[in-house]
Coordinates of C-alpha atoms in Angstrom, one line a residue:
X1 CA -18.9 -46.8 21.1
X2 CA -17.9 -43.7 23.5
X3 CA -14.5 -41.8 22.7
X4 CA -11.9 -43.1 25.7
X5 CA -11.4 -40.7 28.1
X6 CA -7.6 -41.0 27.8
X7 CA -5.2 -41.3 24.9
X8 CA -1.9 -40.6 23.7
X9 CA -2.9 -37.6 22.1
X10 CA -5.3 -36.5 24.8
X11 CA -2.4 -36.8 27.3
X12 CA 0.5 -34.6 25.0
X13 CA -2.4 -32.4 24.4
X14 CA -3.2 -31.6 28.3
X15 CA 1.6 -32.1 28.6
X16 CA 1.7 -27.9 28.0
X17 CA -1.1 -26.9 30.7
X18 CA 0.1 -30.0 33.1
X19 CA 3.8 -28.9 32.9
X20 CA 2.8 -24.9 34.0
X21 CA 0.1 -26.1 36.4
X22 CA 2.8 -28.9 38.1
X23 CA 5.8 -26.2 38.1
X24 CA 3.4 -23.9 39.5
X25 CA 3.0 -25.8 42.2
X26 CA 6.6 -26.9 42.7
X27 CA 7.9 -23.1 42.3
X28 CA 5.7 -22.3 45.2
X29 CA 7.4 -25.0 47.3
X30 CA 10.7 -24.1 46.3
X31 CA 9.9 -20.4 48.5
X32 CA 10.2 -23.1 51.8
X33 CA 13.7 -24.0 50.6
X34 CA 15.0 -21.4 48.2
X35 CA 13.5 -18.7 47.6
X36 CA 15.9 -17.2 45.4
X37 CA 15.4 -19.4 43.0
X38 CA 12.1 -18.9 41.9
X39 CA 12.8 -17.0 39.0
X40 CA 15.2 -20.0 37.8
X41 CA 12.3 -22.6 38.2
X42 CA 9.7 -20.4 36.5
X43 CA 12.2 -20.0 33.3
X44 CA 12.6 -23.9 33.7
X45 CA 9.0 -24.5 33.4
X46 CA 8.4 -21.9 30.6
X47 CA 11.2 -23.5 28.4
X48 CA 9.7 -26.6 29.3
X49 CA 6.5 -26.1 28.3
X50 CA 7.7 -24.6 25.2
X51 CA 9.1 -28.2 23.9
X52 CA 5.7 -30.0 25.4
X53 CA 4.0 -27.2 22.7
X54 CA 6.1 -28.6 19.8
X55 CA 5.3 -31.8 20.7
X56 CA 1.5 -31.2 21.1
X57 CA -1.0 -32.6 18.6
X58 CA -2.7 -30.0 16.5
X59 CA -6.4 -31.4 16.4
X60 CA -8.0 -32.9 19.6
X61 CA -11.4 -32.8 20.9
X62 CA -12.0 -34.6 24.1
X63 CA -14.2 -34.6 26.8
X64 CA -17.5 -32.8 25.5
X65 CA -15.4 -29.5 24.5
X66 CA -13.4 -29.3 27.8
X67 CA -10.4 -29.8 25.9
X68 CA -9.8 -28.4 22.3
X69 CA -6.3 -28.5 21.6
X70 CA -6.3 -26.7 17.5
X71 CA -3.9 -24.9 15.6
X72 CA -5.6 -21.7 16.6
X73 CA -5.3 -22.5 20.7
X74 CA -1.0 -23.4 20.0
X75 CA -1.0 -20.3 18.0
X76 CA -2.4 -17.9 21.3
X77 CA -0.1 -20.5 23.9
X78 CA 3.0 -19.2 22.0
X79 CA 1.9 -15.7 22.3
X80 CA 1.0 -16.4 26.3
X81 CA 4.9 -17.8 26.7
X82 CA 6.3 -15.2 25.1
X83 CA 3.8 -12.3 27.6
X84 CA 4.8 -14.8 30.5
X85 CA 9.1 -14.1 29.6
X86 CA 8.5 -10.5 29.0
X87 CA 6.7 -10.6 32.6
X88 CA 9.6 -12.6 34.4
X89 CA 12.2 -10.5 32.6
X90 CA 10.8 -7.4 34.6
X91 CA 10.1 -9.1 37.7
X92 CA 13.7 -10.1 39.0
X93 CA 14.9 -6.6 38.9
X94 CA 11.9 -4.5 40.6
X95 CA 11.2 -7.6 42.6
X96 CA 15.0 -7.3 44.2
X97 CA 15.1 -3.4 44.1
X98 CA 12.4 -3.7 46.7
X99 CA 13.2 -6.7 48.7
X100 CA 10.4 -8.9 48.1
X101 CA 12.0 -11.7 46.0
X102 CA 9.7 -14.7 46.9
X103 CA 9.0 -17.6 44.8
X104 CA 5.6 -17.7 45.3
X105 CA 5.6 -14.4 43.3
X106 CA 6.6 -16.6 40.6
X107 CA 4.4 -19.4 41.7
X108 CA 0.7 -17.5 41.6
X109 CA 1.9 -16.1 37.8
X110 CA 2.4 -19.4 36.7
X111 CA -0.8 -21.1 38.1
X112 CA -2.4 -17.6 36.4
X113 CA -0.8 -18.8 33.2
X114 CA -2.4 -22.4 33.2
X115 CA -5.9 -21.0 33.3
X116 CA -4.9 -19.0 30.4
X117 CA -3.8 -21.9 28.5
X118 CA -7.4 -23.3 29.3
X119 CA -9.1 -20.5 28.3
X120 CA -8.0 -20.6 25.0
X121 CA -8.2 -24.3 24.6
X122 CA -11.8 -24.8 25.6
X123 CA -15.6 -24.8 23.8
X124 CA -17.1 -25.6 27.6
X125 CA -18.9 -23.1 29.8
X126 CA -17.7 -25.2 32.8
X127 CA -14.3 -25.4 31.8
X128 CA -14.2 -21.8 30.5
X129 CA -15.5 -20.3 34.0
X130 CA -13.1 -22.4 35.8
X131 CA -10.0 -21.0 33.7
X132 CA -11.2 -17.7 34.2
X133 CA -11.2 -18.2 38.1
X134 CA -7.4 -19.9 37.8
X135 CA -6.6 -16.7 35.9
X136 CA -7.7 -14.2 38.2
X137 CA -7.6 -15.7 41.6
X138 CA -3.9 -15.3 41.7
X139 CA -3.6 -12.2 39.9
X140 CA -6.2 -11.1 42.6
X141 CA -3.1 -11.8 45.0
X142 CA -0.7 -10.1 43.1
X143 CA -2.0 -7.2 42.6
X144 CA -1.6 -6.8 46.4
X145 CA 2.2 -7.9 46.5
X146 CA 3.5 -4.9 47.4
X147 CA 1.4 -4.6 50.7
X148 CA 2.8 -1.8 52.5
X149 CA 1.6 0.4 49.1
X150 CA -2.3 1.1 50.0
X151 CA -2.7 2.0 46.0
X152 CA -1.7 -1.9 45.5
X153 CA -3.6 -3.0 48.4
X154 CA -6.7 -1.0 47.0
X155 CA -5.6 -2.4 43.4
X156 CA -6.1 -5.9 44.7
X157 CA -9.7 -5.2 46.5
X158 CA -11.0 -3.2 43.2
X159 CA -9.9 -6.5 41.0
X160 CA -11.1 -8.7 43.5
X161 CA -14.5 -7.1 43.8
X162 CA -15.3 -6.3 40.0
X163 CA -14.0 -9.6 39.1
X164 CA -15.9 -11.7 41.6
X165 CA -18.8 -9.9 40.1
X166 CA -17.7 -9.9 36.4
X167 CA -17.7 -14.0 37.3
X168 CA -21.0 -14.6 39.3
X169 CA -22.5 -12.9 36.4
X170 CA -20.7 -15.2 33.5
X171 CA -21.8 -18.3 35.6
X172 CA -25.5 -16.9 35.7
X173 CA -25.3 -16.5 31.7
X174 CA -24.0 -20.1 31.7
X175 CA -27.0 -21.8 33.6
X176 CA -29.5 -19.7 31.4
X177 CA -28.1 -20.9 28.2
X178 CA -27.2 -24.6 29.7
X179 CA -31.5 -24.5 30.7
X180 CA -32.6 -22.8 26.8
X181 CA -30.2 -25.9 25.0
X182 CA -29.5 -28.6 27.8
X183 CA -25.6 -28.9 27.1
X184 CA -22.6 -26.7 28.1
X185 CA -20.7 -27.4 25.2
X186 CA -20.9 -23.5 23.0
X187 CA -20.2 -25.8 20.1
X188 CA -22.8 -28.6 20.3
X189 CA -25.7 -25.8 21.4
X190 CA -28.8 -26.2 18.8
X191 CA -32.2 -24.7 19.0
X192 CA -33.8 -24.2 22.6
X193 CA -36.1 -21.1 23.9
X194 CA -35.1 -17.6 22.4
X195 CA -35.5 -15.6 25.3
X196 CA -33.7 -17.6 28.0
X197 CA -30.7 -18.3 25.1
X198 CA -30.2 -14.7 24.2
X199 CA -30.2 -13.6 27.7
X200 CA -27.5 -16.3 28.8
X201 CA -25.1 -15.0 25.7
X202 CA -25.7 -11.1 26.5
X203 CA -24.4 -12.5 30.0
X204 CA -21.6 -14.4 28.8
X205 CA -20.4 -11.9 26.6
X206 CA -20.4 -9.3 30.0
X207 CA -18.0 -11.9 31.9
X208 CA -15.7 -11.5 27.9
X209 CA -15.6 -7.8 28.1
X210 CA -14.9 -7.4 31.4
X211 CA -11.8 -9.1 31.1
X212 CA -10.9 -7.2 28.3
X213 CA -11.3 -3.7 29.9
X214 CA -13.6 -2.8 27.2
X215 CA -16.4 -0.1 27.3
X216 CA -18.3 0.3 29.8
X217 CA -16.7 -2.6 31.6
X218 CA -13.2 -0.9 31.6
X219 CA -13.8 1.3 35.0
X220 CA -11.5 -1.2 37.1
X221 CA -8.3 -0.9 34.6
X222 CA -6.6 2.4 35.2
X223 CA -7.0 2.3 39.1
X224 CA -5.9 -1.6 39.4
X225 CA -2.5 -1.4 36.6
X226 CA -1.5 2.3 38.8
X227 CA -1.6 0.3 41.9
X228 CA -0.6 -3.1 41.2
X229 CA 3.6 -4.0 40.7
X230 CA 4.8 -3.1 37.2
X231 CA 5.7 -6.2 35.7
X232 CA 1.9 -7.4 36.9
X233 CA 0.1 -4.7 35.2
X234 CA 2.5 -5.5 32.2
X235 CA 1.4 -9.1 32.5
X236 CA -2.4 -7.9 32.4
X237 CA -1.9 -5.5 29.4
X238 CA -1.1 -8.2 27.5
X239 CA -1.3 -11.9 28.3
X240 CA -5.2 -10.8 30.1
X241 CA -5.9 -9.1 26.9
X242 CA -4.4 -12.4 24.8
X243 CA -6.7 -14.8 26.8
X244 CA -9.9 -13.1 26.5
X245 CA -9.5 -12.5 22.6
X246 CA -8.9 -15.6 22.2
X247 CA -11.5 -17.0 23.7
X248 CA -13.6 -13.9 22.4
X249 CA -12.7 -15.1 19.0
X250 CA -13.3 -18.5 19.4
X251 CA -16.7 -18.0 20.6
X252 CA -17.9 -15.6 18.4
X253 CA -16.5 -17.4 15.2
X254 CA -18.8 -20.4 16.1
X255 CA -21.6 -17.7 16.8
X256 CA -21.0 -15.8 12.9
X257 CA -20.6 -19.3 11.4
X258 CA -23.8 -21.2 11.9
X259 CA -27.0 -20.3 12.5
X260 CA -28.0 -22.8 14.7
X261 CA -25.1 -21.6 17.0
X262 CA -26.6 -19.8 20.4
X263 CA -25.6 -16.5 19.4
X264 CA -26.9 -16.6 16.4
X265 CA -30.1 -18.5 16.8
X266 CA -31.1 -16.4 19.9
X267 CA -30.3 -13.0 19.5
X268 CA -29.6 -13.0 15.7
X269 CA -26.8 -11.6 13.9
X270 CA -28.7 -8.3 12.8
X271 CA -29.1 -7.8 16.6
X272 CA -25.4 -8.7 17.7
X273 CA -23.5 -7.0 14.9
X274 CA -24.6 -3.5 16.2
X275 CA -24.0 -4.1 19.8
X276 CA -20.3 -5.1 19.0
X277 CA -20.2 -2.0 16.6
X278 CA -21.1 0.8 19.2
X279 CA -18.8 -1.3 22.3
X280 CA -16.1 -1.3 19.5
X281 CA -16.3 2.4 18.6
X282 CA -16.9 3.8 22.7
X283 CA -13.7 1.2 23.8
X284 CA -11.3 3.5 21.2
X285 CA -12.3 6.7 22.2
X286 CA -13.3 6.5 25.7
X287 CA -9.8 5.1 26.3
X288 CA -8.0 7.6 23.7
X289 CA -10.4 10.7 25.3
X290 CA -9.2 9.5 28.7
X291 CA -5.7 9.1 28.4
X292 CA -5.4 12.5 26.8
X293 CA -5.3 14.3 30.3
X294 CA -3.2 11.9 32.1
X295 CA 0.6 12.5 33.8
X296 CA 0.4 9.4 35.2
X297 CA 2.5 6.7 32.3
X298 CA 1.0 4.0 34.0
X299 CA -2.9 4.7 34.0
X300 CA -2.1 6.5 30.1
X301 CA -0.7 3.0 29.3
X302 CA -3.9 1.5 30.7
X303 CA -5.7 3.8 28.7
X304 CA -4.3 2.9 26.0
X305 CA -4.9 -0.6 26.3
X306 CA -8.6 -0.1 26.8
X307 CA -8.1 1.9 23.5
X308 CA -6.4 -1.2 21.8
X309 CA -9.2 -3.3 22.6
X310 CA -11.5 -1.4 20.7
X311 CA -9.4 -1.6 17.6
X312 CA -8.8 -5.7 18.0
X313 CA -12.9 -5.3 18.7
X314 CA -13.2 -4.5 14.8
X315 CA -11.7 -7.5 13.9
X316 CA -15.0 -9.7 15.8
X317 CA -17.3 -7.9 13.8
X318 CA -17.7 -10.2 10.7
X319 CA -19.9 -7.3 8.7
X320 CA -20.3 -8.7 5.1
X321 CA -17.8 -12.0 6.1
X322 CA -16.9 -13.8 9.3
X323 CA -14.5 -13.3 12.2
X324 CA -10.9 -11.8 11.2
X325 CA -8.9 -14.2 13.4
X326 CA -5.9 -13.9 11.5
X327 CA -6.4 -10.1 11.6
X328 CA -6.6 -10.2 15.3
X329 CA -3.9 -12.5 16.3
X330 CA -1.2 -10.8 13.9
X331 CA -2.3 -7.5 15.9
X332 CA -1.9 -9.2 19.3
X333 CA 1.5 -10.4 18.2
X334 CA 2.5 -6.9 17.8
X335 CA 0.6 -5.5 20.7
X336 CA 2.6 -8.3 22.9
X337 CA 6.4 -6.3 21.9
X338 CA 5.5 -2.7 22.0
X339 CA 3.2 -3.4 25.3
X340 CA 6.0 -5.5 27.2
X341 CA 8.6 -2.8 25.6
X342 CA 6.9 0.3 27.2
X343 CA 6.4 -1.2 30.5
X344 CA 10.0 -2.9 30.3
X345 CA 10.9 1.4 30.2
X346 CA 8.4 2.2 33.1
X347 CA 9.9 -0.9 35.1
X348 CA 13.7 0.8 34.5
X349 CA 12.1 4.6 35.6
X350 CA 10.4 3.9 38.5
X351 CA 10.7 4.2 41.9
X352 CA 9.1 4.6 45.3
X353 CA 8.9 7.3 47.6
X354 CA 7.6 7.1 51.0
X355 CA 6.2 3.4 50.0
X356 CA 4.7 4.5 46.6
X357 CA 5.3 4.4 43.2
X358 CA 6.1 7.7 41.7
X359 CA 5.6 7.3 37.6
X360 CA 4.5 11.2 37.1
X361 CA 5.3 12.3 33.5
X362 CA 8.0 15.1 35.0
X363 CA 10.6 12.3 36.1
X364 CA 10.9 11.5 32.9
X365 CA 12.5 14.3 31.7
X366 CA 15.4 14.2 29.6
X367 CA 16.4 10.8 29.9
X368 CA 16.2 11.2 26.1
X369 CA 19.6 12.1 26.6
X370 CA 21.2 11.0 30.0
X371 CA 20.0 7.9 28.4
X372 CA 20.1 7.4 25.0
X373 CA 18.7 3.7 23.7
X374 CA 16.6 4.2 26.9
X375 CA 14.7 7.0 25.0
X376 CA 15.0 5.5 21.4
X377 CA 13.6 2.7 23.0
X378 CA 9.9 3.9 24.4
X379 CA 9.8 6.6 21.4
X380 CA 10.2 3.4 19.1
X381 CA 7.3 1.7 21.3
X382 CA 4.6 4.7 21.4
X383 CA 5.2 5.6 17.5
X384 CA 4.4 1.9 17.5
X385 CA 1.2 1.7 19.6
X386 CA 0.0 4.7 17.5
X387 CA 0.4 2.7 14.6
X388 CA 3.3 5.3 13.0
X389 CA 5.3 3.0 10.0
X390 CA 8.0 1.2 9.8
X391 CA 6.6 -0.4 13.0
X392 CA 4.7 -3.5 14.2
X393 CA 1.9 -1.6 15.4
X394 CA 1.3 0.2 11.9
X395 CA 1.5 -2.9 9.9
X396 CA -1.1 -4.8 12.7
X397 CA -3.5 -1.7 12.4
X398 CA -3.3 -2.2 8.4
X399 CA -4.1 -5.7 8.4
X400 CA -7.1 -5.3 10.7
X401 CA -8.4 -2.2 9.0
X402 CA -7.7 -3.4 5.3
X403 CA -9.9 -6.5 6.8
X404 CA -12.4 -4.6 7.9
X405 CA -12.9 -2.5 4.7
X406 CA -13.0 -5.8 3.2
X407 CA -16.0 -6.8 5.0
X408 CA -18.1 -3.4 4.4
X409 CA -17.1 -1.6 7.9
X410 CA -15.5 1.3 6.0
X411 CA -17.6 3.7 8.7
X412 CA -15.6 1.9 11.2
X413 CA -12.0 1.8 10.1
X414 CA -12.6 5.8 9.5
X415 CA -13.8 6.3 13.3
X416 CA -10.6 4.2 14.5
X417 CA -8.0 5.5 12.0
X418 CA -9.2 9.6 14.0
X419 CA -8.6 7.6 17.0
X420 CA -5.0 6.6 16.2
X421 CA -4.4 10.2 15.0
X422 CA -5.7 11.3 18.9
X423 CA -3.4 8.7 20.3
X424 CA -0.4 10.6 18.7
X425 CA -0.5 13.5 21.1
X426 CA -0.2 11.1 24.3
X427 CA 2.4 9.4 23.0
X428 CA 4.3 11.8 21.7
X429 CA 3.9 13.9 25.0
X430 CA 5.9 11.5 26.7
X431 CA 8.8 11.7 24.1
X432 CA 8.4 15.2 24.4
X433 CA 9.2 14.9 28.3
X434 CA 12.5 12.4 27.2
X435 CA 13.8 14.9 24.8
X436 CA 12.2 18.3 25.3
X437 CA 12.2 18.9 28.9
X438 CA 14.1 19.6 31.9
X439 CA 13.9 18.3 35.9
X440 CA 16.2 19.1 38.9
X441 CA 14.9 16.0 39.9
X442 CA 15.6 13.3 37.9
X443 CA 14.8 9.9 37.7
X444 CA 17.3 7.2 38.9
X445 CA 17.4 4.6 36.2
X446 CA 17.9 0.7 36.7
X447 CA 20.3 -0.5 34.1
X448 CA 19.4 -4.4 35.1
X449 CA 20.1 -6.8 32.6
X450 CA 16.6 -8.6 32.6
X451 CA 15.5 -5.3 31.9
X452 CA 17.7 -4.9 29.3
X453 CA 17.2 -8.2 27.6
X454 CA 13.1 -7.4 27.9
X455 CA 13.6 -4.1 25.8
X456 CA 15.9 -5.1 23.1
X457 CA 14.2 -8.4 22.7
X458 CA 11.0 -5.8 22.2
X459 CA 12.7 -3.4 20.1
X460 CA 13.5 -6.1 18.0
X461 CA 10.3 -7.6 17.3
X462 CA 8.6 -4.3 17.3
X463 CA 11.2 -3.7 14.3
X464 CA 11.0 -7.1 13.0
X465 CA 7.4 -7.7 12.5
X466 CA 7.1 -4.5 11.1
X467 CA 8.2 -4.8 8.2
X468 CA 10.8 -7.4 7.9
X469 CA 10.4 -9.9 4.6
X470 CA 11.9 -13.3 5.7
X471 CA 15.9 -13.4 6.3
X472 CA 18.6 -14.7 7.7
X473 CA 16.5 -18.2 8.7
X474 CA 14.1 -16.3 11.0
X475 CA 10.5 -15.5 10.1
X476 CA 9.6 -12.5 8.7
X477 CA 6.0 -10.8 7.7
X478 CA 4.9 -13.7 4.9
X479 CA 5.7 -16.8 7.3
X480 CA 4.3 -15.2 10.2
X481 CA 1.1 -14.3 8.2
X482 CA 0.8 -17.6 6.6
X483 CA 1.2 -19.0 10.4
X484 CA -1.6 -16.8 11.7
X485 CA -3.6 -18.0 8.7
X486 CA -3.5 -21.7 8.7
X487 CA -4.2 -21.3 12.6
X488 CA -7.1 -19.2 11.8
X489 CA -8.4 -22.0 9.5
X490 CA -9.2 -24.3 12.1
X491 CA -12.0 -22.7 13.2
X492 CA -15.6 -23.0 11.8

């Protein structure tokens, strides 16, 4: 007897993706109407969709892999939400600074969100390449949104052109490996010919690291987060980075766990390891090399992400164990604060002359002390994406380098502790500029209160996460490790 097609817990398990993609939808037609309250429907749908997540069943497989709603896929959906209310928090203010308040700005990030929530909630080539098209088609758009900027405009056709061909080559991986096994479920895959499987998986894994900016895919990141809106680039530092690790660890922890697996059976764990080793160590310190010599905050922060992603990269590498998804996801949660925090800064400081965005390194200086929480708050964020204690980003980087000792990659951790130490001098080059420095030009700062809201709700987390023992009712290190745990468990 088949499986039915529908069921109660099929239908609460699709309620989160179906509430995002349906107010998607309806945001956009609110722009006819009202347009100024796009921002209010889009908070509407998120806090929606928050209560159909604490409704959602936490172990449902349906429709050959198209749908797998686990504790692991809730787990990266929380941390999606809380990228998509950073993103919203920034957008109201730059959006109205520059008159282009439109709904459908909130609209196309919302229908972006829905193929992230697929992404991670899927074992099925079809349904994976799909998500990945709902996720970039509309970020395609708004990384034009500001159309009389030809930087955003040349953001948009960079995206656009990489990522059409970052896709046609994921969907060519997927017909190889759906002719070596004769399914398109990752999970069901067993045995087939070596040759046709391992070249469908190298391609796969091309389409992954594309969308993670890692090395050498990562050419397209500094050029498309300088010219696309702030709060966008924001939105693809970290909820684009969230996705594709999530689905990066999903597949990969079916590929380390069985042999028969496609990635194991075809090109062998001997031969994958060291591939993900050398992409690992070039992503760290092509992106910490590169973002040495830039004045530009916004292409150093996109740096810096490319640099992140080679650090979360350590935790894929199973060495002597498996996959570190507890290691990863605890990082990401900390990479989500002091990633929305510094752009939430870069938001407040920017501003356009003659149609651009000027973001140059000499605006910035001494805001330090026109504006004091201002500079305590993106010095607290940069010691914290360097990984300097009492901060989130320290006690993320010990958890995936204690893990990764742990499994024998000792070699590793040493290469991408030097790294962090190289980060120090870009990020502490910017706090030199807050405090050290002097303009007779300087920056005009927006004092919004979603902007505001976005940093202290950073600071705090950044702060809290770090090292913060449960209080007070709220969940400190031990219940949010024990959460990242138990999620991690539900994978093979």
């Amino acid at each position: 007897m088949s499986p039915p097609l529908f069921g109660p817990d099929i239908l609460r398990a699709l309620l989160p993706f179906i509430v995002i993609a349906v107010g998607a939808t309806l945001t956009t037609l609110l722009g006819a109407w009202r347009t100024r309250l796009g921002l209010a429907a889009a908070v509407a749908v998120l806090a929606v969709a928050v209560l159909a997540l604490r409704g959602a069943p936490d172990s449902v497989r349906a429709w050959e892999g198209a749908l797998v709603l686990d504790r692991f896929a809730l787990v990266f959906m929380v941390l999606l939400l809380g990228a998509a209310f950073f993103t919203l928090f920034l957008s109201e203010p730059v959006l109205r600074r520059e008159g282009r308040v439109r709904a459908e700005y909130y609209g196309l990030l919302l229908f972006s969100l829905s193929g992230m929530f697929l992404l991670v909630s899927t074992t099925n080539l079809l349904m994976i390449f799909l998500a990945l098209e709902l996720l970039s088609i509309p970020l395609y758009v708004l990384c034009g949104y500001a159309r009389e900027d030809d930087r955003s405009i040349e953001a948009a056709m960079k995206y656009f052109v990489l990522g059409s061909f970052s896709s046609a080559i994921f969907l060519f991986g997927a017909a190889l490996l759906f002719g070596a096994t004769g399914t398109i479920d990752l999970a069901a895959m067993h045995g087939g010919d070596r040759l046709l499987g391992a070249s469908g998986v190298l391609l796969l894994l091309v389409g992954f690291f594309f969308k993670a900016a890692a090395v050498p895919f990562h050419m397209w990141a500094p050029d498309v987060y300088d010219g696309a809106p702030t709060p966008i680039a924001s939105f693809m530092a970290t909820a684009v980075k969230i996705a594709t690790f999530g689905l990066l660890l999903r597949v990969l922890s079916f590929a380390f766990a069985a042999e028969a697996h496609p990635a194991a059976a075809f090109l062998g764990r001997e031969a994958a390891e060291p591939a993900l080793r050398w992409i690992a160590i070039l992503t760290m310190t092509v992106g910490n090399l590169s973002a040495l010599t830039q004045n530009n905050v916004k292409r150093m922060l996109a740096y810096s992400s490319i640099a992140h992603a080679g650090y979360l990269l350590l935790g894929l590498i199973p060495g002597s164990g498996a996959v570190d998804c507890a290691g990863v996801m605890y990082y990401l949660l900390a990479y989500l604060f002091m990633t929305s925090g510094a752009f939430a800064v870069v938001a407040a400081l920017s501003a356009r002359e003659g149609g651009r965005e000027v973001l140059t390194l000499d605006r910035y200086a001494g805001v330090g002390y026109r504006r004091p929480f201002l500079g305590l708050a993106m010095t607290v964020f940069l010691v914290s994406l360097a990984g300097i204690p009492p901060t989130a980003g320290f006690f993320g980087k010990y958890l995936l380098f204690r893990g990764a000792i742990e499994r024998g990659l000792t070699g590793l951790v040493v290469i991408a502790v030097l790294n962090s130490a190289l980060s120090l001098y870009y990020y502490l080059r910017v706090v030199v500029y807050f405090y050290m420095k002097e303009t007779d030009r300087p920056a005009a700062v927006d004092g919004a209160l979603g902007l505001r809201l976005a940093m202290i709700a950073a600071l705090a987390g950044v702060l809290w996460i770090g090292f913060m023992p449960d209080l007070f009712g709220l969940p400190g290190i031990p219940s949010l490790l024990g959460w990242v745990q138990a999620s991690a468990s539900s994978l093979p």
